[in-house]
Coordinates of C-alpha atoms in Angstrom, one line a residue:
M1 CA -40.6 6.6 7.6
S2 CA -36.5 7.0 8.9
T3 CA -34.1 9.9 8.2
P4 CA -30.8 8.6 7.1
A5 CA -29.0 9.5 10.1
E6 CA -32.3 6.6 11.9
F7 CA -31.4 3.8 9.3
Y8 CA -27.5 3.8 9.6
Q9 CA -27.6 4.1 13.6
S10 CA -30.0 0.7 12.8
L11 CA -27.1 -1.2 10.7
P12 CA -25.6 -3.4 13.0
P13 CA -22.5 -2.7 14.3
I14 CA -20.1 -5.3 11.8
S15 CA -21.4 -4.3 9.2
K16 CA -22.1 -0.1 9.7
A17 CA -18.1 -0.6 10.6
Y18 CA -16.9 -2.2 7.6
G19 CA -19.1 -0.5 5.6
T20 CA -17.8 2.8 7.2
V21 CA -14.6 2.1 6.7
C22 CA -14.5 1.3 3.3
V23 CA -16.5 4.7 2.4
L24 CA -14.2 6.8 4.4
T25 CA -11.0 4.8 2.5
T26 CA -12.3 5.5 -0.9
A27 CA -13.4 9.3 0.5
A28 CA -9.6 9.9 1.2
F29 CA -8.6 8.7 -1.4
H30 CA -10.7 11.2 -4.0
L31 CA -9.0 13.6 -1.2
G32 CA -5.2 13.1 -1.7
L33 CA -4.6 12.0 1.4
Y34 CA -3.0 8.8 0.6
D35 CA -1.5 7.0 -1.9
P36 CA -3.8 2.8 -2.5
R37 CA -0.1 1.6 -3.4
T38 CA 0.7 2.0 0.3
I39 CA -2.2 0.2 1.6
A40 CA -2.1 -2.9 -1.6
L41 CA -1.5 -6.0 -0.3
V42 CA 2.3 -6.5 -1.5
Y43 CA 3.5 -9.4 0.4
G44 CA 7.3 -8.1 -0.5
P45 CA 6.8 -4.8 2.5
V46 CA 5.4 -7.2 4.6
F47 CA 7.6 -8.9 5.2
S48 CA 11.2 -7.1 3.7
H49 CA 10.1 -4.1 5.6
F50 CA 7.0 -5.3 8.4
Q51 CA 4.9 -3.2 6.6
V52 CA 2.0 -5.7 8.8
W53 CA -0.8 -3.3 7.9
R54 CA -1.2 -4.2 4.3
L55 CA -2.3 -7.2 5.5
I56 CA -5.5 -5.4 6.6
T57 CA -5.8 -1.7 4.5
N58 CA -6.0 -3.4 1.2
F59 CA -9.5 -5.2 2.4
F60 CA -11.3 -1.6 2.5
F61 CA -10.6 -0.3 -0.8
L62 CA -13.6 -1.1 -3.1
G63 CA -12.0 1.2 -6.2
N64 CA -13.1 4.5 -7.4
F65 CA -16.5 6.0 -6.2
S66 CA -18.5 5.1 -9.6
V67 CA -21.3 2.6 -10.0
N68 CA -19.4 -0.6 -9.0
F69 CA -18.4 1.1 -5.7
G70 CA -22.0 1.2 -5.3
I71 CA -22.7 -1.9 -6.2
R72 CA -20.3 -3.3 -3.4
L73 CA -21.3 -1.0 -0.6
L74 CA -25.1 -1.7 -1.0
M75 CA -24.0 -5.8 -1.2
I76 CA -23.4 -5.0 2.2
A77 CA -26.2 -2.9 3.4
R78 CA -28.1 -5.2 2.3
Y79 CA -26.5 -8.7 2.3
G80 CA -25.0 -8.3 5.7
V81 CA -26.6 -6.5 7.0
Q82 CA -29.2 -9.3 6.4
L83 CA -26.9 -12.2 7.8
E84 CA -26.2 -9.9 11.0
K85 CA -29.2 -10.3 11.4
G86 CA -30.9 -13.0 10.7
P87 CA -29.1 -16.3 11.3
F88 CA -26.1 -14.4 13.5
E89 CA -28.7 -12.0 15.4
R90 CA -27.2 -11.9 18.6
R91 CA -24.6 -13.6 17.4
T92 CA -21.6 -10.9 16.9
A93 CA -18.8 -13.0 17.5
D94 CA -19.0 -15.4 15.2
F95 CA -20.5 -13.1 12.6
L96 CA -17.2 -11.1 13.0
W97 CA -15.4 -14.3 12.9
M98 CA -17.2 -15.0 9.7
M99 CA -15.7 -11.7 8.8
I100 CA -11.9 -12.7 10.3
F101 CA -11.9 -16.4 8.9
G102 CA -12.7 -15.2 5.5
A103 CA -9.9 -12.6 5.4
L104 CA -7.6 -14.8 6.3
T105 CA -8.5 -17.5 3.8
L106 CA -8.7 -14.4 1.4
L107 CA -5.3 -13.8 1.8
V108 CA -4.1 -17.0 1.8
L109 CA -5.1 -17.5 -1.9
S110 CA -3.7 -14.6 -2.5
A111 CA -0.3 -15.8 -2.3
I112 CA -0.7 -17.9 -5.2
P113 CA 0.4 -15.6 -8.1
L114 CA -2.6 -16.9 -10.6
F115 CA -4.8 -15.7 -7.9
W116 CA -3.0 -12.5 -6.1
S117 CA -4.8 -9.0 -6.5
P118 CA -3.3 -5.4 -4.6
F119 CA -7.2 -4.9 -3.2
L120 CA -9.0 -7.7 -1.9
G121 CA -12.4 -5.8 -0.4
V122 CA -14.3 -7.6 -3.6
S123 CA -14.3 -10.7 -2.4
L124 CA -14.4 -10.1 1.0
V125 CA -17.7 -8.7 0.0
F126 CA -18.5 -11.2 -2.2
M127 CA -18.1 -13.8 -0.2
L128 CA -20.7 -12.4 2.5
V129 CA -23.0 -12.5 -1.0
Y130 CA -22.4 -16.2 -0.8
V131 CA -22.9 -16.8 2.2
W132 CA -26.0 -15.3 2.2
S133 CA -26.9 -17.2 -1.1
R134 CA -26.5 -20.0 1.2
E135 CA -28.4 -19.3 3.9
F136 CA -31.9 -18.1 2.4
P137 CA -31.8 -19.7 -0.8
N138 CA -35.2 -19.7 -1.6
A139 CA -35.3 -16.0 -1.6
N140 CA -36.5 -14.4 -5.0
I141 CA -33.7 -12.1 -6.6
N142 CA -34.4 -9.5 -9.4
L143 CA -31.2 -9.4 -11.1
Y144 CA -31.4 -5.7 -13.2
G145 CA -35.0 -5.9 -13.4
L146 CA -33.4 -8.3 -16.3
V147 CA -34.3 -12.0 -14.9
Q148 CA -35.3 -13.7 -11.5
L149 CA -34.1 -16.1 -10.0
K150 CA -33.5 -18.1 -6.7
A151 CA -30.9 -16.5 -3.9
F152 CA -28.8 -19.9 -4.5
Y153 CA -27.9 -19.2 -8.1
F154 CA -27.4 -15.3 -7.3
P155 CA -23.3 -15.2 -6.8
W156 CA -23.2 -16.8 -10.2
A157 CA -25.3 -14.6 -12.4
M158 CA -23.5 -11.3 -10.3
L159 CA -20.1 -13.7 -11.2
A160 CA -21.5 -13.4 -15.2
L161 CA -22.5 -10.6 -15.4
D162 CA -19.1 -9.2 -13.5
V163 CA -17.5 -11.3 -16.8
I164 CA -19.6 -9.8 -19.8
F165 CA -18.8 -6.1 -18.1
G166 CA -15.1 -6.7 -18.5
S167 CA -14.5 -7.0 -14.8
P168 CA -11.9 -9.7 -13.7
I169 CA -13.1 -13.0 -12.8
W170 CA -11.0 -13.4 -9.9
P171 CA -12.4 -11.0 -7.1
D172 CA -15.4 -12.4 -7.8
L173 CA -14.3 -16.5 -8.1
L174 CA -12.4 -15.6 -4.7
G175 CA -15.1 -14.6 -2.2
I176 CA -17.3 -17.5 -3.3
I177 CA -13.9 -20.0 -3.3
A178 CA -14.3 -18.5 0.7
G179 CA -17.7 -18.4 1.6
H180 CA -18.1 -21.6 0.1
L181 CA -15.0 -23.5 3.0
Y182 CA -16.7 -21.1 5.2
H183 CA -20.3 -22.6 4.0
F184 CA -19.0 -26.5 4.6
L185 CA -17.0 -26.4 7.4
T186 CA -20.1 -24.7 10.0
V187 CA -22.7 -26.2 8.3
L188 CA -22.0 -29.4 5.2
H189 CA -19.7 -30.6 8.0
P190 CA -21.2 -30.8 10.7
L191 CA -24.0 -31.9 9.4
A192 CA -22.8 -35.4 7.3
G193 CA -22.3 -36.1 11.0
G194 CA -18.3 -34.7 10.8
K195 CA -16.3 -32.8 13.7
I196 CA -16.6 -29.4 14.3
I197 CA -13.8 -28.1 13.3
L198 CA -14.2 -24.2 12.6
K199 CA -15.1 -22.6 16.0
T200 CA -15.3 -19.3 17.5
P201 CA -12.3 -18.7 19.3
R202 CA -13.0 -17.1 23.0
W203 CA -10.0 -13.9 21.9
V204 CA -13.0 -13.4 19.1
H205 CA -15.6 -13.8 21.5
K206 CA -13.5 -11.6 24.8
I207 CA -13.0 -8.4 21.9
V208 CA -16.5 -8.4 21.3
A209 CA -17.8 -8.8 25.3
R210 CA -14.9 -5.7 26.2
W211 CA -16.0 -3.2 23.7
R212 CA -19.9 -4.6 24.3
I213 CA -20.2 -4.9 20.1
G214 CA -23.5 -5.7 19.5
A215 CA -26.6 -7.4 21.6
P216 CA -25.0 -9.9 23.6
P217 CA -25.3 -13.9 23.1
P218 CA -28.7 -15.5 24.4
T219 CA -28.1 -16.9 27.5
S220 CA -29.1 -21.1 28.7
R221 CA -29.2 -22.9 32.0
T222 CA -29.8 -25.5 30.0
Q223 CA -26.5 -25.1 27.8
P224 CA -23.2 -27.1 29.6
A225 CA -20.0 -24.3 29.7
A226 CA -17.4 -24.7 27.3
A227 CA -14.2 -25.5 28.4
P228 CA -11.5 -22.6 30.0
G229 CA -9.5 -21.5 26.7
A230 CA -12.1 -23.8 24.2
G231 CA -14.1 -22.3 21.2
V232 CA -17.1 -21.9 20.4
A233 CA -18.9 -23.6 17.7
F234 CA -21.8 -22.5 14.9
R235 CA -24.4 -24.2 15.5
G236 CA -24.8 -24.8 11.0
R237 CA -28.2 -24.4 9.6
S238 CA -29.6 -26.3 6.8
Y239 CA -32.2 -25.1 4.2
R240 CA -33.4 -27.1 0.9
L241 CA -33.8 -25.8 -1.8
H242 CA -37.0 -25.8 -3.3
D243 CA -39.2 -24.6 -6.0

């Protein structure tokens, strides 16, 4: 049986980094090292005082240390890790781009007053859960020991439970919207014969290669070289839900 240190070291890089920063952000808050209002997503100071860090830091605060915080962290450790070790294995740049695309989508949605939230970390985690549920739709989920269901329906069940227990609906719903948009552009639309719209930009691949993040992607002699400056297409997958 592995030790906690060995388990931590075995985690894939992007999920490990995101989860670690979320823990450190909440720990620093409890130590009184900063005021959460200084990292919240408030568009006024972003444009009037050039506080552009708010566009990034708001994704790292998952709330106080609590049961809900623990659940969100476990979601990263389970569903984010399963994605990064499964469909995105040796495709670190694609996984990082999925996270970046999700964050950008959430920032745009949050610019609508009805959808605005000061912290979008919960929504980003919920996006991971939604994408995972589309990659593993037939996995069996035991929901808090109450009911067993297919992973395809898991995000909606979690949304319903959060609402029942008094949590706001918008953070989870925004995560579902962002996740579905990503899934549609990378899987559903290309499978329907549409043009590949969403590609991992070359600069993301360069960052991953420059910092040697994750395992190098597989190479094939038969794979044609990409044009200079072109993005790399995400090779979507299709799964059929069955009993």
